[in-house]
Amino acid sequence: MRVLALASVGEKKSGARAKTYVAGPKLILRRHALMQALLIASFAMSGRVEAACTPASPVNNTIVTCTGKTTNQNGTNGYGTVNDNNNTYNIQAGATVTGDDFGVVFGTGATINNDGTITGGIGISGSDATINNTSTGVITGDTSGVQATTATVRNAGLISAMGVSATGGNGLGISADTADVNNTSTGHITGTFSGIGTSTLAAVNNAGAISGGRLGITGDTARVINAGAIAAGGAAIFAGTANVTSSGAGTISGGTFGIVANTVASIANAGIISGKTGIQASGAASITNSSAIISTAGASGTAIKLSNTADTLTLLTGSRIVGAVDMGFGNDTVNTATVAPGSKVSSPVTAAALPTFINFSGVTNTSFTGGRFSDPAMQAGNQLATLDSTALAADRPRLDGFHRRPCRRGCRAVSTAWRHPRTLRAHQGLRHSSALKGSKNDR
């Protein structure tokens, strides 16, 4: 093949054409070699961009920093192996770590500070993990966002698992034997099966959102402090032992149950708990309510369903229960306690209204409390009226004036004795010598 071209190197300024050369086999090979070298260099540069977590795994007792885009740096893992132990991982804002199997994987003792995005079949996997997921942080997986033996999680961003199997959602936002989770107001933890699923203990302080397709929070023991929203298609909280405190801003809602406790329930509610059955406890239960426990079936539904153990239900001021309360027989106690006003003359205060009870064979107690309250009061049944004693104190000077009226027979008030000399002498007795002189003159 003949190639005709203008000379580019070493040609004369006259613009004379270069000589005509025939592209022989050697020239063609050199061109192919040059193109191959350029392609290899290009892929090498691309590889350096993809593998942006340094240093390379496996490493121990090291700070790992991830910037840019990292994909399958360790086989099918975004970064790491099970031989990586006791490392600190800093995934910077804007960085992504993606693996076909795991986003970040390690052996044990990891601290992960995530400002970026971690994605995999399982987002993060290892033994003991401390995870700080900031408001820009995203941790997501198919079956689990976070999977660990012991997980300590501080979340202000998104942790999710959106896997779906033939039988429905199978994703757990956080999956662990023991999980200690602090979910801030901007945090969201969600899974197509469960938001937080543990086999032993779920200790959760929630001010954000936790949700699951079937369960919100589950564990053998669930210790939950809630000021946010916990929701699920089945039960929002499902546990053997449930210790739940929900504040005024907190909502706990399930399609079937708000809270299920299979053994022991200790619940203090100042928010809203709802479900077809709001609370169900199969063992001893102690429930204190100052807000709303609602059966979504309405008045014909069951708001609270208890067992035949000795249960205690305390209804405070503001308590509202929609649906029946099934006490399950047993030696049960229902307390209605109302805070009495501690200032001014009050209108009668009525104790918390009793809901509809079924299967109840225990006792009902009505009481009024008020902390510093010590004013005079009158109670009649479930009503209490108070009187502010400071109002009487303000009128005391006018009341004292009544003592200055002429003393009637038998009066011994010293404050009015000056009007009656004989009474004055009787009070003075022999303590003053002038009293004897006065008695002679009086004769």
Tab-separated table of C-alpha atoms in Angstrom:
chain	number	residue	atom	x	y	z
A	1	MET	CA	0.000	0.000	0.000
A	2	ARG	CA	1.321	3.435	-0.924
A	3	VAL	CA	0.973	6.337	1.512
A	4	LEU	CA	1.202	9.849	0.205
A	5	ALA	CA	1.642	12.635	2.779
A	6	LEU	CA	3.122	16.045	3.399
A	7	ALA	CA	6.348	15.951	5.312
A	8	SER	CA	5.838	17.074	8.884
A	9	VAL	CA	9.212	16.578	10.387
A	10	GLY	CA	12.327	17.740	8.641
A	11	GLU	CA	10.491	18.955	5.541
A	12	LYS	CA	11.720	21.988	3.788
A	13	LYS	CA	9.861	25.311	4.003
A	14	SER	CA	9.331	25.193	0.274
A	15	GLY	CA	6.400	22.906	0.957
A	16	ALA	CA	7.807	20.195	-1.242
A	17	ARG	CA	6.035	16.933	-0.929
A	18	ALA	CA	7.627	14.177	0.993
A	19	LYS	CA	8.656	11.133	-0.811
A	20	THR	CA	6.208	8.371	-1.320
A	21	TYR	CA	6.768	5.349	0.931
A	22	VAL	CA	5.243	1.928	1.011
A	23	ALA	CA	3.878	0.922	4.480
A	24	GLY	CA	5.582	-2.349	5.003
A	25	PRO	CA	4.956	-4.949	7.718
A	26	LYS	CA	7.430	-3.386	10.162
A	27	LEU	CA	5.746	0.017	9.985
A	28	ILE	CA	2.315	-1.514	10.548
A	29	LEU	CA	3.564	-3.436	13.609
A	30	ARG	CA	5.097	-0.306	15.055
A	31	ARG	CA	1.779	1.505	14.664
A	32	HIS	CA	-0.095	-1.327	16.362
A	33	ALA	CA	2.388	-1.335	19.211
A	34	LEU	CA	1.956	2.411	19.650
A	35	MET	CA	-1.845	2.137	19.774
A	36	GLN	CA	-1.667	-0.729	22.280
A	37	ALA	CA	0.656	1.245	24.515
A	38	LEU	CA	-1.750	4.198	24.492
A	39	LEU	CA	-4.679	1.934	25.397
A	40	ILE	CA	-2.771	0.306	28.252
A	41	ALA	CA	-1.780	3.721	29.626
A	42	SER	CA	-5.382	4.850	29.388
A	43	PHE	CA	-6.657	1.829	31.322
A	44	ALA	CA	-3.926	2.237	33.899
A	45	MET	CA	-4.967	5.817	34.522
A	46	SER	CA	-8.589	4.703	34.710
A	47	GLY	CA	-7.649	2.007	37.204
A	48	ARG	CA	-5.950	4.545	39.431
A	49	VAL	CA	-9.166	6.621	39.490
A	50	GLU	CA	-11.338	3.573	40.242
A	51	ALA	CA	-9.055	2.335	43.040
A	52	ALA	CA	-9.123	5.473	45.140
A	53	CYS	CA	-8.936	3.954	48.648
A	54	THR	CA	-5.410	4.014	50.048
A	55	PRO	CA	-3.419	2.195	51.216
A	56	ALA	CA	-4.240	-1.004	49.364
A	57	SER	CA	-5.901	-3.809	51.333
A	58	PRO	CA	-5.182	-5.957	53.310
A	59	VAL	CA	-3.963	-3.659	56.107
A	60	ASN	CA	-4.196	-3.575	59.897
A	61	ASN	CA	-4.198	-0.754	62.450
A	62	THR	CA	-4.205	1.783	59.635
A	63	ILE	CA	-6.140	4.855	58.522
A	64	VAL	CA	-7.724	4.219	55.141
A	65	THR	CA	-8.849	7.205	53.079
A	66	CYS	CA	-11.236	6.939	50.148
A	67	THR	CA	-11.674	9.738	47.616
A	68	GLY	CA	-13.128	9.755	44.144
A	69	LYS	CA	-14.644	6.585	42.743
A	70	THR	CA	-13.668	3.115	43.956
A	71	THR	CA	-15.234	0.027	42.361
A	72	ASN	CA	-14.343	-3.597	43.149
A	73	GLN	CA	-10.826	-2.698	44.278
A	74	ASN	CA	-10.553	-6.090	45.996
A	75	GLY	CA	-12.126	-8.553	43.610
A	76	THR	CA	-15.885	-8.204	44.057
A	77	ASN	CA	-15.467	-6.015	47.150
A	78	GLY	CA	-15.442	-2.253	46.896
A	79	TYR	CA	-12.609	-2.176	49.431
A	80	GLY	CA	-11.153	-4.572	51.975
A	81	THR	CA	-10.928	-8.221	52.945
A	82	VAL	CA	-11.772	-10.274	56.029
A	83	ASN	CA	-8.076	-10.017	56.952
A	84	ASP	CA	-8.316	-6.248	57.562
A	85	ASN	CA	-8.491	-5.535	61.305
A	86	ASN	CA	-8.675	-2.493	63.574
A	87	ASN	CA	-8.644	0.102	60.824
A	88	THR	CA	-10.266	3.525	60.582
A	89	TYR	CA	-11.943	4.239	57.247
A	90	ASN	CA	-12.597	7.808	56.124
A	91	ILE	CA	-14.875	7.996	53.103
A	92	GLN	CA	-14.840	11.614	52.091
A	93	ALA	CA	-17.744	13.695	50.787
A	94	GLY	CA	-18.398	12.943	47.143
A	95	ALA	CA	-16.482	9.652	47.245
A	96	THR	CA	-18.134	6.349	46.301
A	97	VAL	CA	-17.063	2.854	47.295
A	98	THR	CA	-18.931	0.170	45.360
A	99	GLY	CA	-18.635	-3.607	45.327
A	100	ASP	CA	-20.627	-6.358	43.709
A	101	ASP	CA	-20.608	-8.332	46.968
A	102	PHE	CA	-19.567	-5.876	49.702
A	103	GLY	CA	-19.030	-2.159	49.706
A	104	VAL	CA	-16.555	-2.176	52.599
A	105	VAL	CA	-15.563	-5.465	54.252
A	106	PHE	CA	-13.215	-6.113	57.191
A	107	GLY	CA	-12.444	-8.667	59.884
A	108	THR	CA	-12.986	-6.879	63.179
A	109	GLY	CA	-12.521	-3.608	65.041
A	110	ALA	CA	-13.417	-1.106	62.314
A	111	THR	CA	-14.349	2.549	62.698
A	112	ILE	CA	-16.015	3.924	59.579
A	113	ASN	CA	-16.561	7.655	59.133
A	114	ASN	CA	-18.718	8.082	56.068
A	115	ASP	CA	-19.424	11.365	54.306
A	116	GLY	CA	-19.806	9.704	50.915
A	117	THR	CA	-21.619	6.672	49.498
A	118	ILE	CA	-20.977	2.989	50.242
A	119	THR	CA	-22.850	0.467	48.102
A	120	GLY	CA	-22.828	-3.307	47.721
A	121	GLY	CA	-24.856	-6.455	48.026
A	122	ILE	CA	-24.106	-5.678	51.675
A	123	GLY	CA	-22.984	-2.104	52.266
A	124	ILE	CA	-20.660	-2.690	55.251
A	125	SER	CA	-19.760	-6.107	56.657
A	126	GLY	CA	-17.530	-7.220	59.534
A	127	SER	CA	-17.455	-8.227	63.172
A	128	ASP	CA	-17.260	-5.265	65.584
A	129	ALA	CA	-18.022	-1.963	63.893
A	130	THR	CA	-18.400	1.652	64.923
A	131	ILE	CA	-20.081	3.606	62.153
A	132	ASN	CA	-20.499	7.375	61.960
A	133	ASN	CA	-22.717	8.179	59.000
A	134	THR	CA	-23.062	11.932	58.540
A	135	SER	CA	-25.904	13.886	56.932
A	136	THR	CA	-24.259	13.484	53.498
A	137	GLY	CA	-23.523	9.817	54.077
A	138	VAL	CA	-25.333	6.989	52.274
A	139	ILE	CA	-24.870	3.299	53.116
A	140	THR	CA	-26.973	0.949	51.057
A	141	GLY	CA	-27.159	-2.724	50.174
A	142	ASP	CA	-29.511	-5.347	48.856
A	143	THR	CA	-29.791	-7.638	51.896
A	144	SER	CA	-28.164	-5.339	54.491
A	145	GLY	CA	-26.968	-1.786	54.705
A	146	VAL	CA	-24.826	-2.668	57.739
A	147	GLN	CA	-24.077	-6.244	58.829
A	148	ALA	CA	-22.019	-6.821	61.973
A	149	THR	CA	-21.774	-8.909	65.114
A	150	THR	CA	-21.763	-5.769	67.273
A	151	ALA	CA	-22.700	-2.495	65.625
A	152	THR	CA	-22.469	0.945	67.197
A	153	VAL	CA	-24.095	3.352	64.765
A	154	ARG	CA	-24.473	7.123	64.837
A	155	ASN	CA	-26.585	8.042	61.842
A	156	ALA	CA	-27.564	11.414	60.413
A	157	GLY	CA	-27.855	10.259	56.801
A	158	LEU	CA	-29.374	7.248	55.033
A	159	ILE	CA	-28.856	3.556	55.792
A	160	SER	CA	-30.977	1.271	53.630
A	161	ALA	CA	-31.410	-2.250	52.297
A	162	MET	CA	-33.860	-2.568	49.449
A	163	GLY	CA	-33.584	-6.253	48.531
A	164	VAL	CA	-36.651	-8.177	47.404
A	165	SER	CA	-36.953	-11.955	47.179
A	166	ALA	CA	-39.683	-14.205	45.838
A	167	THR	CA	-41.385	-14.055	49.249
A	168	GLY	CA	-41.155	-10.292	49.599
A	169	GLY	CA	-38.724	-7.778	51.039
A	170	ASN	CA	-35.634	-9.277	52.670
A	171	GLY	CA	-33.545	-6.174	53.303
A	172	LEU	CA	-32.408	-5.120	56.788
A	173	GLY	CA	-31.106	-1.582	57.202
A	174	ILE	CA	-28.948	-2.699	60.141
A	175	SER	CA	-28.437	-6.392	60.902
A	176	ALA	CA	-26.500	-7.379	64.025
A	177	ASP	CA	-26.442	-9.549	67.110
A	178	THR	CA	-26.243	-6.387	69.228
A	179	ALA	CA	-26.890	-2.898	67.910
A	180	ASP	CA	-26.516	0.429	69.689
A	181	VAL	CA	-28.074	3.010	67.391
A	182	ASN	CA	-28.426	6.782	67.712
A	183	ASN	CA	-30.517	8.059	64.828
A	184	THR	CA	-30.621	11.861	64.680
A	185	SER	CA	-33.432	14.045	63.366
A	186	THR	CA	-32.014	13.926	59.820
A	187	GLY	CA	-31.318	10.198	59.908
A	188	HIS	CA	-33.321	7.528	58.094
A	189	ILE	CA	-32.824	3.785	58.564
A	190	THR	CA	-34.969	1.543	56.394
A	191	GLY	CA	-35.221	-1.966	55.007
A	192	THR	CA	-37.701	-3.857	52.897
A	193	PHE	CA	-38.002	-6.366	55.764
A	194	SER	CA	-36.771	-4.517	58.864
A	195	GLY	CA	-35.184	-1.197	59.692
A	196	ILE	CA	-33.089	-2.593	62.557
A	197	GLY	CA	-32.938	-6.349	63.093
A	198	THR	CA	-31.007	-7.928	65.971
A	199	SER	CA	-30.877	-11.363	67.548
A	200	THR	CA	-29.971	-10.171	71.053
A	201	LEU	CA	-30.273	-6.464	71.846
A	202	ALA	CA	-31.451	-3.387	70.001
A	203	ALA	CA	-30.706	-0.231	71.989
A	204	VAL	CA	-32.119	2.634	69.950
A	205	ASN	CA	-32.347	6.363	70.548
A	206	ASN	CA	-34.378	7.728	67.673
A	207	ALA	CA	-35.170	11.299	66.681
A	208	GLY	CA	-35.400	10.615	62.965
A	209	ALA	CA	-37.149	7.901	60.953
A	210	ILE	CA	-36.879	4.108	61.204
A	211	SER	CA	-39.016	1.979	58.919
A	212	GLY	CA	-39.397	-1.560	57.648
A	213	GLY	CA	-41.600	-3.419	55.225
A	214	ARG	CA	-42.591	-5.832	57.985
A	215	LEU	CA	-40.788	-4.790	61.179
A	216	GLY	CA	-39.358	-1.479	62.341
A	217	ILE	CA	-37.118	-2.602	65.236
A	218	THR	CA	-36.733	-6.195	66.373
A	219	GLY	CA	-34.654	-8.053	68.940
A	220	ASP	CA	-34.812	-10.374	71.903
A	221	THR	CA	-34.648	-7.169	73.952
A	222	ALA	CA	-35.548	-3.775	72.539
A	223	ARG	CA	-34.679	-0.671	74.535
A	224	VAL	CA	-36.110	2.262	72.644
A	225	ILE	CA	-36.227	5.993	73.356
A	226	ASN	CA	-38.281	7.606	70.629
A	227	ALA	CA	-38.822	11.218	69.653
A	228	GLY	CA	-39.119	10.515	65.942
A	229	ALA	CA	-41.101	8.097	63.783
A	230	ILE	CA	-40.942	4.290	63.862
A	231	ALA	CA	-43.170	2.592	61.296
A	232	ALA	CA	-43.659	-0.824	59.701
A	233	GLY	CA	-46.151	-2.800	57.693
A	234	GLY	CA	-46.408	-5.430	60.437
A	235	ALA	CA	-45.109	-4.385	63.880
A	236	ALA	CA	-43.191	-1.162	64.496
A	237	ILE	CA	-41.417	-2.741	67.514
A	238	PHE	CA	-41.293	-6.530	67.883
A	239	ALA	CA	-39.344	-7.978	70.824
A	240	GLY	CA	-39.259	-10.490	73.607
A	241	THR	CA	-38.765	-7.756	76.189
A	242	ALA	CA	-39.757	-4.238	75.182
A	243	ASN	CA	-38.680	-1.186	77.184
A	244	VAL	CA	-40.065	1.801	75.315
A	245	THR	CA	-40.235	5.503	76.149
A	246	SER	CA	-41.885	7.690	73.520
A	247	SER	CA	-42.056	11.476	73.906
A	248	GLY	CA	-44.642	13.956	72.707
A	249	ALA	CA	-43.127	14.165	69.229
A	250	GLY	CA	-42.721	10.411	68.910
A	251	THR	CA	-44.919	8.156	66.795
A	252	ILE	CA	-44.864	4.356	66.740
A	253	SER	CA	-47.153	2.913	64.098
A	254	GLY	CA	-47.624	-0.529	62.570
A	255	GLY	CA	-50.028	-1.937	60.055
A	256	THR	CA	-50.876	-4.730	62.501
A	257	PHE	CA	-49.202	-3.828	65.820
A	258	GLY	CA	-47.607	-0.729	67.233
A	259	ILE	CA	-45.612	-2.685	69.859
A	260	VAL	CA	-45.400	-6.446	70.451
A	261	ALA	CA	-43.688	-7.796	73.590
A	262	ASN	CA	-43.673	-11.570	73.869
A	263	THR	CA	-42.495	-11.651	77.486
A	264	VAL	CA	-42.213	-8.346	79.377
A	265	ALA	CA	-43.358	-4.845	78.439
A	266	SER	CA	-42.454	-1.578	80.142
A	267	ILE	CA	-43.907	1.305	78.152
A	268	ALA	CA	-44.180	5.034	78.907
A	269	ASN	CA	-46.031	6.861	76.158
A	270	ALA	CA	-46.389	10.604	75.724
A	271	GLY	CA	-46.625	10.403	71.928
A	272	ILE	CA	-48.811	8.274	69.649
A	273	ILE	CA	-48.817	4.482	69.439
A	274	SER	CA	-51.082	2.960	66.808
A	275	GLY	CA	-51.900	-0.258	64.988
A	276	LYS	CA	-54.872	-2.554	64.573
A	277	THR	CA	-53.720	-3.433	68.081
A	278	GLY	CA	-51.692	-0.606	69.572
A	279	ILE	CA	-49.847	-2.662	72.212
A	280	GLN	CA	-49.809	-6.426	72.721
A	281	ALA	CA	-47.936	-8.020	75.639
A	282	SER	CA	-47.875	-11.736	76.397
A	283	GLY	CA	-46.146	-11.350	79.763
A	284	ALA	CA	-46.212	-8.910	82.658
A	285	ALA	CA	-46.830	-5.390	81.413
A	286	SER	CA	-46.481	-1.948	82.953
A	287	ILE	CA	-47.925	0.779	80.736
A	288	THR	CA	-48.091	4.496	81.536
A	289	ASN	CA	-49.963	6.690	79.081
A	290	SER	CA	-50.351	10.464	78.922
A	291	SER	CA	-51.189	10.750	75.243
A	292	ALA	CA	-52.736	8.480	72.600
A	293	ILE	CA	-52.852	4.722	72.125
A	294	ILE	CA	-55.029	4.063	69.111
A	295	SER	CA	-56.532	1.047	67.421
A	296	THR	CA	-56.735	1.842	63.719
A	297	ALA	CA	-59.912	-0.245	63.699
A	298	GLY	CA	-61.537	2.507	65.772
A	299	ALA	CA	-63.685	2.132	68.850
A	300	SER	CA	-64.565	-1.446	67.896
A	301	GLY	CA	-60.887	-2.416	67.794
A	302	THR	CA	-58.415	-3.326	70.547
A	303	ALA	CA	-56.008	-0.613	71.650
A	304	ILE	CA	-54.204	-2.704	74.296
A	305	LYS	CA	-54.184	-6.493	74.648
A	306	LEU	CA	-52.608	-7.973	77.789
A	307	SER	CA	-52.204	-11.459	79.267
A	308	ASN	CA	-53.458	-13.118	82.454
A	309	THR	CA	-50.378	-12.024	84.407
A	310	ALA	CA	-50.486	-9.144	86.901
A	311	ASP	CA	-50.467	-6.028	84.716
A	312	THR	CA	-50.467	-2.342	85.640
A	313	LEU	CA	-52.007	0.374	83.503
A	314	THR	CA	-51.570	3.992	84.605
A	315	LEU	CA	-53.544	6.729	82.875
A	316	LEU	CA	-52.259	10.272	83.367
A	317	THR	CA	-53.702	13.647	82.415
A	318	GLY	CA	-54.084	13.793	78.639
A	319	SER	CA	-54.532	10.054	78.217
A	320	ARG	CA	-56.666	9.051	75.231
A	321	ILE	CA	-57.292	5.462	74.261
A	322	VAL	CA	-59.237	4.580	71.130
A	323	GLY	CA	-60.482	0.999	71.221
A	324	ALA	CA	-60.970	-1.485	74.033
A	325	VAL	CA	-58.404	-2.502	76.630
A	326	ASP	CA	-58.283	-6.274	77.042
A	327	MET	CA	-56.704	-6.842	80.449
A	328	GLY	CA	-56.658	-10.644	80.007
A	329	PHE	CA	-57.949	-11.247	83.541
A	330	GLY	CA	-55.331	-11.716	86.266
A	331	ASN	CA	-54.515	-9.576	89.283
A	332	ASP	CA	-54.478	-6.306	87.358
A	333	THR	CA	-54.342	-2.712	88.566
A	334	VAL	CA	-55.580	0.377	86.752
A	335	ASN	CA	-54.452	3.748	88.123
A	336	THR	CA	-55.834	7.101	87.039
A	337	ALA	CA	-53.574	9.897	88.244
A	338	THR	CA	-54.266	13.554	87.507
A	339	VAL	CA	-51.966	16.507	88.184
A	340	ALA	CA	-53.790	19.010	90.390
A	341	PRO	CA	-53.256	22.747	89.740
A	342	GLY	CA	-51.000	24.426	92.268
A	343	SER	CA	-51.999	28.073	91.834
A	344	LYS	CA	-55.170	30.189	91.799
A	345	VAL	CA	-58.634	28.996	92.623
A	346	SER	CA	-59.277	26.169	90.185
A	347	SER	CA	-62.307	24.783	88.473
A	348	PRO	CA	-62.824	21.115	89.245
A	349	VAL	CA	-60.201	18.909	87.602
A	350	THR	CA	-61.381	15.552	86.303
A	351	ALA	CA	-59.171	12.468	86.399
A	352	ALA	CA	-58.241	10.734	83.148
A	353	ALA	CA	-61.242	9.085	81.546
A	354	LEU	CA	-61.367	5.313	81.737
A	355	PRO	CA	-61.467	3.408	78.455
A	356	THR	CA	-63.645	0.390	77.788
A	357	PHE	CA	-62.236	-2.604	79.662
A	358	ILE	CA	-62.819	-6.235	78.835
A	359	ASN	CA	-61.608	-9.289	80.759
A	360	PHE	CA	-60.833	-7.081	83.741
A	361	SER	CA	-61.063	-8.463	87.265
A	362	GLY	CA	-58.618	-6.225	89.103
A	363	VAL	CA	-58.836	-2.913	90.970
A	364	THR	CA	-59.078	0.722	89.891
A	365	ASN	CA	-57.441	3.559	91.836
A	366	THR	CA	-57.992	7.295	91.360
A	367	SER	CA	-55.445	9.782	92.683
A	368	PHE	CA	-54.394	13.400	92.278
A	369	THR	CA	-50.782	14.511	92.351
A	370	GLY	CA	-49.008	17.803	91.828
A	371	GLY	CA	-45.384	17.910	92.930
A	372	ARG	CA	-45.224	21.103	95.054
A	373	PHE	CA	-49.004	21.184	95.385
A	374	SER	CA	-50.037	21.761	99.050
A	375	ASP	CA	-53.040	24.074	98.803
A	376	PRO	CA	-56.440	23.312	100.311
A	377	ALA	CA	-58.458	20.959	98.110
A	378	MET	CA	-61.750	19.169	97.923
A	379	GLN	CA	-62.075	15.794	96.165
A	380	ALA	CA	-65.333	14.230	95.113
A	381	GLY	CA	-65.075	11.000	93.162
A	382	ASN	CA	-62.883	11.636	90.136
A	383	GLN	CA	-62.986	15.443	90.497
A	384	LEU	CA	-60.752	17.768	92.487
A	385	ALA	CA	-61.057	21.500	93.210
A	386	THR	CA	-58.231	23.555	94.758
A	387	LEU	CA	-58.039	26.891	96.574
A	388	ASP	CA	-55.036	29.192	96.362
A	389	SER	CA	-54.148	30.158	99.945
A	390	THR	CA	-52.098	33.168	98.797
A	391	ALA	CA	-55.355	34.917	97.880
A	392	LEU	CA	-56.408	34.713	101.527
A	393	ALA	CA	-53.007	35.965	102.665
A	394	ALA	CA	-53.408	39.070	100.506
A	395	ASP	CA	-56.643	39.939	102.338
A	396	ARG	CA	-55.230	39.388	105.832
A	397	PRO	CA	-54.974	43.093	106.791
A	398	ARG	CA	-58.685	43.477	106.202
A	399	LEU	CA	-59.424	40.306	108.085
A	400	ASP	CA	-57.291	41.483	111.025
A	401	GLY	CA	-59.562	44.513	111.362
A	402	PHE	CA	-62.342	42.310	112.649
A	403	HIS	CA	-60.365	41.793	115.899
A	404	ARG	CA	-60.570	45.512	116.729
A	405	ARG	CA	-64.305	45.420	117.332
A	406	PRO	CA	-65.455	45.721	121.003
A	407	CYS	CA	-64.772	42.430	122.698
A	408	ARG	CA	-67.857	40.535	123.730
A	409	ARG	CA	-68.287	38.678	127.009
A	410	GLY	CA	-65.725	35.961	127.484
A	411	CYS	CA	-63.299	37.418	124.902
A	412	ARG	CA	-59.656	37.090	125.913
A	413	ALA	CA	-58.045	38.661	122.857
A	414	VAL	CA	-55.086	40.701	124.057
A	415	SER	CA	-55.217	42.804	120.882
A	416	THR	CA	-58.523	44.356	122.105
A	417	ALA	CA	-57.799	44.407	125.863
A	418	TRP	CA	-56.952	48.124	125.756
A	419	ARG	CA	-60.695	48.809	125.548
A	420	HIS	CA	-61.329	46.986	128.871
A	421	PRO	CA	-59.067	47.918	131.854
A	422	ARG	CA	-60.203	44.939	133.885
A	423	THR	CA	-59.225	42.581	131.074
A	424	LEU	CA	-55.869	44.333	130.813
A	425	ARG	CA	-55.215	43.844	134.533
A	426	ALA	CA	-56.173	40.216	134.288
A	427	HIS	CA	-53.523	39.708	131.611
A	428	GLN	CA	-50.892	41.748	133.433
A	429	GLY	CA	-51.470	40.039	136.806
A	430	LEU	CA	-48.843	40.936	139.429
A	431	ARG	CA	-46.075	41.356	136.893
A	432	HIS	CA	-46.405	45.153	137.128
A	433	SER	CA	-46.737	47.022	140.438
A	434	SER	CA	-48.905	49.595	138.759
A	435	ALA	CA	-51.532	46.939	138.349
A	436	LEU	CA	-52.165	46.909	142.175
A	437	LYS	CA	-52.519	50.676	142.279
A	438	GLY	CA	-54.911	50.541	139.428
A	439	SER	CA	-57.034	47.990	141.259
A	440	LYS	CA	-57.383	50.261	144.335
A	441	ASN	CA	-58.446	53.238	142.312
A	442	ASP	CA	-61.001	51.120	140.539
A	443	ARG	CA	-62.694	50.347	143.830
